[in-house]
CSV table of C-alpha atoms and ligand atoms in Angstrom, one decimal:
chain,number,residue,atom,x,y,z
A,43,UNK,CA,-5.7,-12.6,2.5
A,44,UNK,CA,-3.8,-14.3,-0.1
A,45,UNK,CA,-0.3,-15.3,0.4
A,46,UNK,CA,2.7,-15.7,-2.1
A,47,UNK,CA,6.3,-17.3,-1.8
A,48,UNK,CA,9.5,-15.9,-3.7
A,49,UNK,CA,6.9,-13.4,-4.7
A,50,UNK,CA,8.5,-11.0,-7.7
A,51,UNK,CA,8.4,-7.6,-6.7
A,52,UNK,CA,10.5,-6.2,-9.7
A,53,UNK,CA,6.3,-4.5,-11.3
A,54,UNK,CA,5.7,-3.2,-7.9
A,55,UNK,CA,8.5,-0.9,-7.5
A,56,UNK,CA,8.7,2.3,-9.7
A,57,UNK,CA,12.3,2.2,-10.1
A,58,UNK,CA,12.1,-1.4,-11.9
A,59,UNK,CA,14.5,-3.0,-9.7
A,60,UNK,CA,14.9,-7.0,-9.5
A,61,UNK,CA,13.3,-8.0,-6.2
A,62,UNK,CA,12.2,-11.5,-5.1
A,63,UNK,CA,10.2,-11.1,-1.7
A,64,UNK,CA,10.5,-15.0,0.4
A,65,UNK,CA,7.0,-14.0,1.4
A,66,UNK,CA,4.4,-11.6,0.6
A,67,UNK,CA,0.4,-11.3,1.8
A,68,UNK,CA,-2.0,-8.9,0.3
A,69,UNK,CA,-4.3,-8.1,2.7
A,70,UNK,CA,-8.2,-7.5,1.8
A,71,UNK,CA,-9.0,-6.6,5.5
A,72,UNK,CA,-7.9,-5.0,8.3
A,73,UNK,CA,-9.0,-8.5,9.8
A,74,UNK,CA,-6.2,-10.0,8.0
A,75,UNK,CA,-3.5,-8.0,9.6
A,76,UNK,CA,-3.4,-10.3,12.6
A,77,UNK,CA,-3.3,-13.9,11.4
A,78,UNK,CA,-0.4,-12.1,9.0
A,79,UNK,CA,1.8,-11.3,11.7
A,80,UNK,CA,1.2,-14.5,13.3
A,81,UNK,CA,2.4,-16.1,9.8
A,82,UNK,CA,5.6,-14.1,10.3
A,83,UNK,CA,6.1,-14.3,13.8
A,84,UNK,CA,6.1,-18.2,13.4
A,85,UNK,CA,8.5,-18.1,10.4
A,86,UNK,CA,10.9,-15.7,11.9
A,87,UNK,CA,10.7,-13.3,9.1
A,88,UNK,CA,10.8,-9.4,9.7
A,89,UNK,CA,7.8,-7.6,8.2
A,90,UNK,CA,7.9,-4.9,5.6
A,91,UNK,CA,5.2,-2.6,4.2
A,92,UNK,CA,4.7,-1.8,0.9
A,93,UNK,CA,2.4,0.3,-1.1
A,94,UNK,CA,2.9,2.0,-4.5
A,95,UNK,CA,6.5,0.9,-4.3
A,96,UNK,CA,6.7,4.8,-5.5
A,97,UNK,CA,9.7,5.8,-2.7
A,98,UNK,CA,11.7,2.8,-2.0
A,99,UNK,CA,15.1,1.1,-3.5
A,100,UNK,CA,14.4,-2.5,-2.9
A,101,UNK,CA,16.9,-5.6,-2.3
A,102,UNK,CA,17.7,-8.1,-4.9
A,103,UNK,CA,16.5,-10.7,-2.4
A,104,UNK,CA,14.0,-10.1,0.5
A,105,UNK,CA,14.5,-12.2,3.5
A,106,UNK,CA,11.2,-10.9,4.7
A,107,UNK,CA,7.2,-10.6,4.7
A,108,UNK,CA,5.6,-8.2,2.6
A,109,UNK,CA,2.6,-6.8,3.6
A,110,UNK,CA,0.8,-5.3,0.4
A,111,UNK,CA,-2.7,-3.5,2.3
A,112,UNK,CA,-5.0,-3.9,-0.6
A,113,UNK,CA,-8.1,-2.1,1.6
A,114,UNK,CA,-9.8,0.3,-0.7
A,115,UNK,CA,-12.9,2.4,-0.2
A,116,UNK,CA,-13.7,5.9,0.4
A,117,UNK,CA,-16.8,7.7,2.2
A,118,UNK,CA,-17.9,11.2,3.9
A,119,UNK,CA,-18.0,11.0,8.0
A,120,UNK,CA,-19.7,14.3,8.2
A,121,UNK,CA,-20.0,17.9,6.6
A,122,UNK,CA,-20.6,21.0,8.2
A,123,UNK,CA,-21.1,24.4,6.4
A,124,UNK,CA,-17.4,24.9,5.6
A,125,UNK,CA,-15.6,21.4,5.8
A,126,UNK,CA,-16.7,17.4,4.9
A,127,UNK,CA,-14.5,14.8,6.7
A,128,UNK,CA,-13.7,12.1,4.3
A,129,UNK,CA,-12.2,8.6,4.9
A,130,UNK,CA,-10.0,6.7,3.0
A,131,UNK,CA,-8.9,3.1,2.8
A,132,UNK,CA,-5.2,2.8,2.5
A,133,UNK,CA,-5.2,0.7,-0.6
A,134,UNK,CA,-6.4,3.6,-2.5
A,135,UNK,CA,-4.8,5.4,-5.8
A,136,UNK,CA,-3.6,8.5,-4.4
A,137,UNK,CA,-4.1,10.6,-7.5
A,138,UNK,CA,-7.4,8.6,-8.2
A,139,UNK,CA,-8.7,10.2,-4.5
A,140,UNK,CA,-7.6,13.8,-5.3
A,141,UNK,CA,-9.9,13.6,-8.6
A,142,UNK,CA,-12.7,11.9,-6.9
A,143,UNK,CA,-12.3,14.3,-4.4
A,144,UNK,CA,-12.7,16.8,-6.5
A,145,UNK,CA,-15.2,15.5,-7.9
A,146,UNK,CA,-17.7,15.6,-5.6
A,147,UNK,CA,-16.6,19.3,-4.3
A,148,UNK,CA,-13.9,18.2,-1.7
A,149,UNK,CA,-10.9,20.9,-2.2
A,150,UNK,CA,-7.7,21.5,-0.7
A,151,UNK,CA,-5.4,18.2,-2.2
A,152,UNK,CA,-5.4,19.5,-5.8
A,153,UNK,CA,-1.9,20.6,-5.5
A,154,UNK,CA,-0.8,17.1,-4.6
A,155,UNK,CA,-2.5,15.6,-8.3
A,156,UNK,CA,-0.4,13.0,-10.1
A,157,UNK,CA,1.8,11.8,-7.1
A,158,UNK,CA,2.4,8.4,-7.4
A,159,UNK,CA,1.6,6.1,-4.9
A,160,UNK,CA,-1.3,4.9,-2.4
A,161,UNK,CA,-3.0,7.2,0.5
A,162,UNK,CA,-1.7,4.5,3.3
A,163,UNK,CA,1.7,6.2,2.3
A,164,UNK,CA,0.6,9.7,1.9
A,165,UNK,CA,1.5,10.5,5.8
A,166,UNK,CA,4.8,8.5,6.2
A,167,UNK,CA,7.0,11.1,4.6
A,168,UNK,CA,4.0,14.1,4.8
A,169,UNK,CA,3.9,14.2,0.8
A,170,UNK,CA,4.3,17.8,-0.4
A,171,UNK,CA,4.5,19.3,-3.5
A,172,UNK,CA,3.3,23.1,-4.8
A,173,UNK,CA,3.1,25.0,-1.6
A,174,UNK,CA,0.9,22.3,0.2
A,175,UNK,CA,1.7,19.1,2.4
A,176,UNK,CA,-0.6,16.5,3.0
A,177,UNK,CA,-0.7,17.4,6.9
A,178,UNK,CA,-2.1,20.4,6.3
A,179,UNK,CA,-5.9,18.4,5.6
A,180,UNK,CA,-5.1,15.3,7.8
A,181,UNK,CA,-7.3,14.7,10.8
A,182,UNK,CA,-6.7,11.6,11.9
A,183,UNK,CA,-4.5,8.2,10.5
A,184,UNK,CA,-5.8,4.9,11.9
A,185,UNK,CA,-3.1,1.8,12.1
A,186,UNK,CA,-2.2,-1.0,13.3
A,187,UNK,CA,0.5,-1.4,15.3
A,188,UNK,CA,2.3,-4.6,14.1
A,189,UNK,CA,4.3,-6.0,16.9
A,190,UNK,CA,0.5,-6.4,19.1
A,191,UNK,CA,-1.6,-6.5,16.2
A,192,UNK,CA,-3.9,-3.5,18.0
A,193,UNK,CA,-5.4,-0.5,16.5
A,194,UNK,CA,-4.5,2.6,16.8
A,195,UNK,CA,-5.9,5.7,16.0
A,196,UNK,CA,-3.0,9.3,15.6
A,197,UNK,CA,-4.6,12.9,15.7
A,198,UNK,CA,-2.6,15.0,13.4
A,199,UNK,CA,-0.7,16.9,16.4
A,200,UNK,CA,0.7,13.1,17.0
A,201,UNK,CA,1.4,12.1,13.9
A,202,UNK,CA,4.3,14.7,14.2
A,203,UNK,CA,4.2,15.6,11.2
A,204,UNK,CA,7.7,17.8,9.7
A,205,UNK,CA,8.8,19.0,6.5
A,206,UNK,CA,8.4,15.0,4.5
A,207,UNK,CA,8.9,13.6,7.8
A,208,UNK,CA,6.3,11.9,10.4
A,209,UNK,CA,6.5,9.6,13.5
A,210,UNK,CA,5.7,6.8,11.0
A,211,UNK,CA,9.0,7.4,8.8
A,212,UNK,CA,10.4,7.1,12.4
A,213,UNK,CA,9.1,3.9,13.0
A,214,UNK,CA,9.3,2.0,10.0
A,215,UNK,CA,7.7,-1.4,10.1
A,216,UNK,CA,6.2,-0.8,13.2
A,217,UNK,CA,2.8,0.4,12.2
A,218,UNK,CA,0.8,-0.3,9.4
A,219,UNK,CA,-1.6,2.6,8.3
A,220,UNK,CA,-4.9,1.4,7.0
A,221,UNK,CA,-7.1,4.6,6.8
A,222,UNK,CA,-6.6,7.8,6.3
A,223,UNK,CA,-9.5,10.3,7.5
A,224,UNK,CA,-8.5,14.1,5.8
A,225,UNK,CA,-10.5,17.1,6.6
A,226,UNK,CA,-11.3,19.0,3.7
A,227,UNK,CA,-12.6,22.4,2.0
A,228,UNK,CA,-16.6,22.2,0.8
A,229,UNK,CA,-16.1,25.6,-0.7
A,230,UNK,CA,-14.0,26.4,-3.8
A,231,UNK,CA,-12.5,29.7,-2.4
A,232,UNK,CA,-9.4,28.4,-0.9
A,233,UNK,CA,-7.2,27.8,-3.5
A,234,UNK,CA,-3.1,27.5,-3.6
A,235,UNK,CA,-1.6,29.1,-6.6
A,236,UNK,CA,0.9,31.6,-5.6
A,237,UNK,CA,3.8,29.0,-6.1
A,238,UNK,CA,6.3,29.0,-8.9
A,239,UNK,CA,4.6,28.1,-12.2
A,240,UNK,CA,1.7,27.4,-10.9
A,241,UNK,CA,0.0,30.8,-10.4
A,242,UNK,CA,0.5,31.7,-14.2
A,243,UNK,CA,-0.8,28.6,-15.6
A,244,UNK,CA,-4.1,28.9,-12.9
A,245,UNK,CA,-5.2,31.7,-14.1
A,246,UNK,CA,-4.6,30.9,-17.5
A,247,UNK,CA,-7.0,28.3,-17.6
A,248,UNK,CA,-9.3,30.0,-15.7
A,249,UNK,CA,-9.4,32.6,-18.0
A,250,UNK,CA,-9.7,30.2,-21.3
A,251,UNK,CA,-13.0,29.5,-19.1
A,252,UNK,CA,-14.1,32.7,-19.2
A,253,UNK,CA,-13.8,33.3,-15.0
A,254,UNK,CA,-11.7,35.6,-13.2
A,255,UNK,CA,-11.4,33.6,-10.7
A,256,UNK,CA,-9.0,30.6,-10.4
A,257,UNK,CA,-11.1,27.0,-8.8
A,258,UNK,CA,-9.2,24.5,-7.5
A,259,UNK,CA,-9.8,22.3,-10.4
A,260,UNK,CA,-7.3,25.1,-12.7
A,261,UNK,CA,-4.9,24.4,-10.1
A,262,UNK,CA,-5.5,20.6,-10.4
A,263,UNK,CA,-4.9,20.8,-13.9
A,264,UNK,CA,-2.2,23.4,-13.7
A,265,UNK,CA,-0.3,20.6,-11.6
A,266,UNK,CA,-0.9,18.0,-13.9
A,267,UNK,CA,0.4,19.9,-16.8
A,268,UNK,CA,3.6,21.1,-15.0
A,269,UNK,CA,4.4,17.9,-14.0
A,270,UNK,CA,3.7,15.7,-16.8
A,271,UNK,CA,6.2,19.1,-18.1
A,272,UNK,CA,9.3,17.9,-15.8
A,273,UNK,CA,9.2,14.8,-14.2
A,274,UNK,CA,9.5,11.5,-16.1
A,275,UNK,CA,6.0,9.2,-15.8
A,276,UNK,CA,7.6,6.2,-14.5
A,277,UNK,CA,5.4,3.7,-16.7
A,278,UNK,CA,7.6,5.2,-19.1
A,279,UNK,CA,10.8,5.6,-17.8
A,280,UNK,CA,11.2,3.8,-14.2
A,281,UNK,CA,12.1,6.4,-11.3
A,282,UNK,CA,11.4,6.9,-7.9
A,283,UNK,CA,10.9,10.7,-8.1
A,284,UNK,CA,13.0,13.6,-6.7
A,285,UNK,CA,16.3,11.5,-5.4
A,286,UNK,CA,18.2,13.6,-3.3
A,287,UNK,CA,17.4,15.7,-0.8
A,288,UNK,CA,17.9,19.9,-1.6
A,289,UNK,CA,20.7,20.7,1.0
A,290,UNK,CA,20.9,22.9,3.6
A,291,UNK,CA,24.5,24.3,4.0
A,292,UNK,CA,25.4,27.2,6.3
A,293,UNK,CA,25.2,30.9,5.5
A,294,UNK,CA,29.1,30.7,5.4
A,295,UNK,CA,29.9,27.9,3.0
A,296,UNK,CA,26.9,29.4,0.7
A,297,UNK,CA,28.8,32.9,1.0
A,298,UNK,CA,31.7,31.1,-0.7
A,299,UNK,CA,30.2,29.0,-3.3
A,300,UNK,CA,28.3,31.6,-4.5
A,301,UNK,CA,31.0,34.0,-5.2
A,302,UNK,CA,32.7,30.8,-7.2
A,303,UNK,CA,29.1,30.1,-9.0
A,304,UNK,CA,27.2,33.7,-9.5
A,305,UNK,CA,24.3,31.5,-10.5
A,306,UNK,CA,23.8,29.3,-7.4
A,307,UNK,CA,20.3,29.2,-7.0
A,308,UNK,CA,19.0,29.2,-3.1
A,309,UNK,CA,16.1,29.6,-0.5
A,310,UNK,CA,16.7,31.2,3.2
A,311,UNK,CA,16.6,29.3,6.1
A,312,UNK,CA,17.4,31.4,8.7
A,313,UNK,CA,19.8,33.7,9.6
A,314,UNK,CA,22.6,30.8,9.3
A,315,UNK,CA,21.3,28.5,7.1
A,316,UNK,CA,20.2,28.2,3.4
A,317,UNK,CA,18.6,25.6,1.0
A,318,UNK,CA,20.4,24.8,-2.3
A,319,UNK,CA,18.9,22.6,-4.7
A,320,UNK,CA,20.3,19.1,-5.7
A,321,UNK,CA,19.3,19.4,-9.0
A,322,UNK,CA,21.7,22.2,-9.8
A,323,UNK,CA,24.6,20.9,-8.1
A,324,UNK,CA,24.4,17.9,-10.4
A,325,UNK,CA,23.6,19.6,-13.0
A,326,UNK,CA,26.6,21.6,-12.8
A,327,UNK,CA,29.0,18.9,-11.8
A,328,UNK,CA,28.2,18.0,-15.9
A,329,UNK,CA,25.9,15.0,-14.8
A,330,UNK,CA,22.6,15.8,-16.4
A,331,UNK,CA,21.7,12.6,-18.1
A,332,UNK,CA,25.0,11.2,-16.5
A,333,UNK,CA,25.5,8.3,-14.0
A,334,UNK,CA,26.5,5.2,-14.3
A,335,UNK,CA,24.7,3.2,-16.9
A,336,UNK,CA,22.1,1.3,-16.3
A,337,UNK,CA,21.3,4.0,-13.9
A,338,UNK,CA,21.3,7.6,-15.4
A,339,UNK,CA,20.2,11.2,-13.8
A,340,UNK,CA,17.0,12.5,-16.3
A,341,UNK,CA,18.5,14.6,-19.5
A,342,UNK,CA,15.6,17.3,-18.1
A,343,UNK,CA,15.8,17.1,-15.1
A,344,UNK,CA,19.0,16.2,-13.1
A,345,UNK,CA,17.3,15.1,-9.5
A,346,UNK,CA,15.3,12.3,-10.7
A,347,UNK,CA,17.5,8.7,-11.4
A,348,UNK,CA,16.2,6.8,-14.1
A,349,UNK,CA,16.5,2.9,-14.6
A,350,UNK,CA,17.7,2.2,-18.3
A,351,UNK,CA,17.1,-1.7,-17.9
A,352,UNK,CA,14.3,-1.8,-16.1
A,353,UNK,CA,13.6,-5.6,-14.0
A,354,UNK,CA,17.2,-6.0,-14.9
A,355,UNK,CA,19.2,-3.4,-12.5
A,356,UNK,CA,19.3,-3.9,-9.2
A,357,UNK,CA,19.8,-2.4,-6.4
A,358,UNK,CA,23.7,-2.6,-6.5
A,359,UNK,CA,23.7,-1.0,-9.4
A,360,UNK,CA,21.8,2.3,-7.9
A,361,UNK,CA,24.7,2.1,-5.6
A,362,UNK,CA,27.3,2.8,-7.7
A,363,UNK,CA,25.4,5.4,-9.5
A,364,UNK,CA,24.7,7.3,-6.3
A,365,UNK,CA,28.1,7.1,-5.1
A,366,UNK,CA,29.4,8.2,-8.3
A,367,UNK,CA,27.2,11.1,-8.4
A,368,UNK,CA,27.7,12.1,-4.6
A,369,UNK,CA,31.1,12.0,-4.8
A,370,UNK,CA,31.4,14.1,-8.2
A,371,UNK,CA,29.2,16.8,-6.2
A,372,UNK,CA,31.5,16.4,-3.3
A,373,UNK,CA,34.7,17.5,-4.9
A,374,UNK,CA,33.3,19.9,-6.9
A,375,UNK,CA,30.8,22.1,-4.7
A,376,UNK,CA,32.4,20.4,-1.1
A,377,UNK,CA,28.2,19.7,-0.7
A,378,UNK,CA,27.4,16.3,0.3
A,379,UNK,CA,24.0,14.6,-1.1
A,380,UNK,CA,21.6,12.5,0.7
A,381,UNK,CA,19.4,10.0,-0.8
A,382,UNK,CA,15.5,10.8,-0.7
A,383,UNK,CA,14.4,7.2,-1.5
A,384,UNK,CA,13.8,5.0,1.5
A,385,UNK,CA,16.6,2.2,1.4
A,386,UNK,CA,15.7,-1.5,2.1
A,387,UNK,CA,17.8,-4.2,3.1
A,388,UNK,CA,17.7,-7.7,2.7
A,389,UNK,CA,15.8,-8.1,5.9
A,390,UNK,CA,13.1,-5.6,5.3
A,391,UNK,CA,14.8,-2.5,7.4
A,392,UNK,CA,14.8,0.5,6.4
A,393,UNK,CA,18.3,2.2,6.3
B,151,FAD,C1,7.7,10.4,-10.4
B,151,FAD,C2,7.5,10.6,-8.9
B,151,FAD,C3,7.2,11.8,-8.4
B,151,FAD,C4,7.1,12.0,-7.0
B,151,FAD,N1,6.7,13.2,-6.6
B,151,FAD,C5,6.6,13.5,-5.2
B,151,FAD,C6,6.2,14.7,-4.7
B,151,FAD,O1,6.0,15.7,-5.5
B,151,FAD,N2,6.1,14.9,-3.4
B,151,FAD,C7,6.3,13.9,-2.5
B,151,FAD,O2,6.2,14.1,-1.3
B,151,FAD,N3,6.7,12.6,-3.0
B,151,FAD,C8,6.8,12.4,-4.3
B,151,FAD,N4,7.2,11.2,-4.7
B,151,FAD,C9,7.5,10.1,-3.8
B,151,FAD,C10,6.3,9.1,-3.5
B,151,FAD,O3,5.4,9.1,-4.6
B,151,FAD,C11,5.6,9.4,-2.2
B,151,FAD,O4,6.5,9.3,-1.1
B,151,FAD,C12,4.4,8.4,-2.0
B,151,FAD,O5,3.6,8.8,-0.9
B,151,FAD,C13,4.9,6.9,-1.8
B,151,FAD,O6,3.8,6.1,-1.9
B,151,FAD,P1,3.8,4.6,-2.1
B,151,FAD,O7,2.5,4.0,-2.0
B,151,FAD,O8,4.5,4.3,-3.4
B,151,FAD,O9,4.7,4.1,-0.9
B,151,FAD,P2,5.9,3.0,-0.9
B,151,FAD,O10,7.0,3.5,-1.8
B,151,FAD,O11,5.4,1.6,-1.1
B,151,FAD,O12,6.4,3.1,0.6
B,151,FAD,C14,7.1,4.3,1.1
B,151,FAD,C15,7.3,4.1,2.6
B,151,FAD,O13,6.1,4.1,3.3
B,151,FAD,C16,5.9,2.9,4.0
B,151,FAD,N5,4.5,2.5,3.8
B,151,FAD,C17,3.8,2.4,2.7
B,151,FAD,N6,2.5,2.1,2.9
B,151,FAD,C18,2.4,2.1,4.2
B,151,FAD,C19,1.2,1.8,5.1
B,151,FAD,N7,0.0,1.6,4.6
B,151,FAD,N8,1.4,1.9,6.4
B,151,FAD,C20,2.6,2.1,6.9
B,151,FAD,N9,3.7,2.4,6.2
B,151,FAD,C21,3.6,2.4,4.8
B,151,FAD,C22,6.9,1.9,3.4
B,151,FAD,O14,7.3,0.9,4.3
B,151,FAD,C23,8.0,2.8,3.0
B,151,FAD,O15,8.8,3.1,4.1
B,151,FAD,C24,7.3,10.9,-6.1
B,151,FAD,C25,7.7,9.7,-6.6
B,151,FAD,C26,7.8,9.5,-8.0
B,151,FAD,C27,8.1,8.2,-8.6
């Protein structure tokens, strides 16, 4: 393990926000967890996990230790006729595994291409995108639970796994995930294209390769295109993804937006509920590409913040944009936003 004091965080966040961590440890191996939380124990510093730094708003100053799992490798358990079992190391590029997964004839995450992040975050908030979820082709997660030290192994049914939600997002800080073991397609057939865009665009490239047939690598490629299409590459322009939640109102207060706003787009619930989506609401409030500077919604697409001095801003000045945007929503639509982003205080908890 190799430990750092007043460690700069500001490169390992997507957002670009100025953190200093009073302690951080990347961890090589899982036999490095323990002598870490001894290290923090002794020091009286909370611990905090952190990966890709992909879906977090981090502090300006971190009174706490950060544990960066560095553990990388990946490897087939087993394969039967239909299925291969595959492990992989938390430390892992996310989108790096779905291509090498690929790769070697693995299918079924090639809707989830070009997420950012690592796999040891892949089942904290259930990552989703294109008609699949992560959950759908996780066996097992293996962690180690940080206030014993101990390892401990989840079968999917325990992992509880919701819509971006899991027992780990319940439990931040508590356990640290170090593998990830997904169970996966060995044959080609079982493709997911039928959503939005996507279906279009897979057969189109399966057809500029002369097949009738779409293979998951069209939809891998399908994805990548569509999302390189919308969503800003934050190497490019820092952002932590979608940043508010799509809201579910009841059937009522839908009833009377929608006569005010003919073109309020939305997705059935149930019977009493229904799912609008953020990015219209602010959209319509007049705050594409508006904010409060240095933090500014995307000119394309209105759900994604964007950092406009990145390693400058901090986390105060998220704040203010949020509010400012929540609030404009608020008395406009009566809706009220919720962050997506995972929110970190000084002391490493999640609020
Ligand atoms: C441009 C962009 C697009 C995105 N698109 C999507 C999308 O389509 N779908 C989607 O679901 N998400 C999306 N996200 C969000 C994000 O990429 C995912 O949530 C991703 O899984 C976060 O991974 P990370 O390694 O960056 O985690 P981090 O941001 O480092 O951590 C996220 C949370 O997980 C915890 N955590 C991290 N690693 C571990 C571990 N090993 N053990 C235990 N806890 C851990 C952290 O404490 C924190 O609470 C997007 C983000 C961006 C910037």
């Amino acid at each position: 393990m190799k430990l750092h004091h007043d460690y700069d965080l500001s490169h390992a966040n997507t957002m670009a926000l100025t953190c200093t961590a009073h302690t951080a440890i990347e961890l090589f191996d899982t036999a490095d967890i323990t002598p870490a939380i001894t290290y923090a124990k002794l020091n009286s510093l909370p611990l905090l996990v952190l990966s890709g730094g992909s879906n977090v708003i981090l502090p300006n100053k971190l009174k706490a230790c950060v544990l960066l799992p560095r553990f990388n490798g990946i490897h087939t358990i087993s394969k039967s006729d239909t299925h291969v079992l595959i492990s992989a190391k938390a430390g892992e590029n996310w989108h790096e595994f779905v291509q090498t997964c690929l790769d070697n004839g693995w299918y079924g995450l090639e809707n989830l291409a070009l997420i950012p992040g690592l796999v040891g975050a892949c089942p904290v908030q259930n990552i989703g995108a294109y008609g699949v979820q992560v959950s759908d082709f996780i066996e097992k997660v293996i962690a180690y639970d940080l206030t014993t030290g101990t390892q401990c192994e989840f079968k999917n049914a325990k992992c509880q796994f919701t819509y971006r939600h899991s027992l780990f997002k319940d439990n931040p800080n508590r356990y640290l995930i170090s593998e990830v073991i997904f169970k996966l397609h060995t044959s080609s057939d079982h493709v997911q294209s039928n959503y939005g865009d996507l279906a279009a665009l897979s057969l189109k490239l399966a057809h500029q390769d002369n097949r009738k047939t779409i293979h998951p690598k069209d939809v891998f490629n399908a994805v990548i295109a569509i999302r390189q299409s919308k969503l800003p590459d934050p190497k490019v322009l820092a952002n932590c993804g979608s940043f508010f939640q799509n809201p579910i109102i009841s059937m009522a207060q839908f009833t009377s937006l929608k006569t005010q706003h003919a073109s309020l787009p939305s997705y059935l619930i149930d019977d009493n509920n229904v799912k609008i989506p953020a990015g219209w609401l602010i959209d319509m409030a007049g705050l594409k590409g508006g904010g409060i500077f240095p933090i500014l919604t995307h000119r394309l697409q209105a759900l994604v913040l964007t950092n406009h001095t990145p390693h400058i801003a901090t986390a105060n000045d998220i704040q203010k944009s949020q509010d400012f945007i929540i609030d404009t929503v608020h008395d406009k639509f009566g809706v009220q936003l919720v962050r997506e982003p995972v929110w970190i205080d000084e002391q490493g908890y999640h609020a």
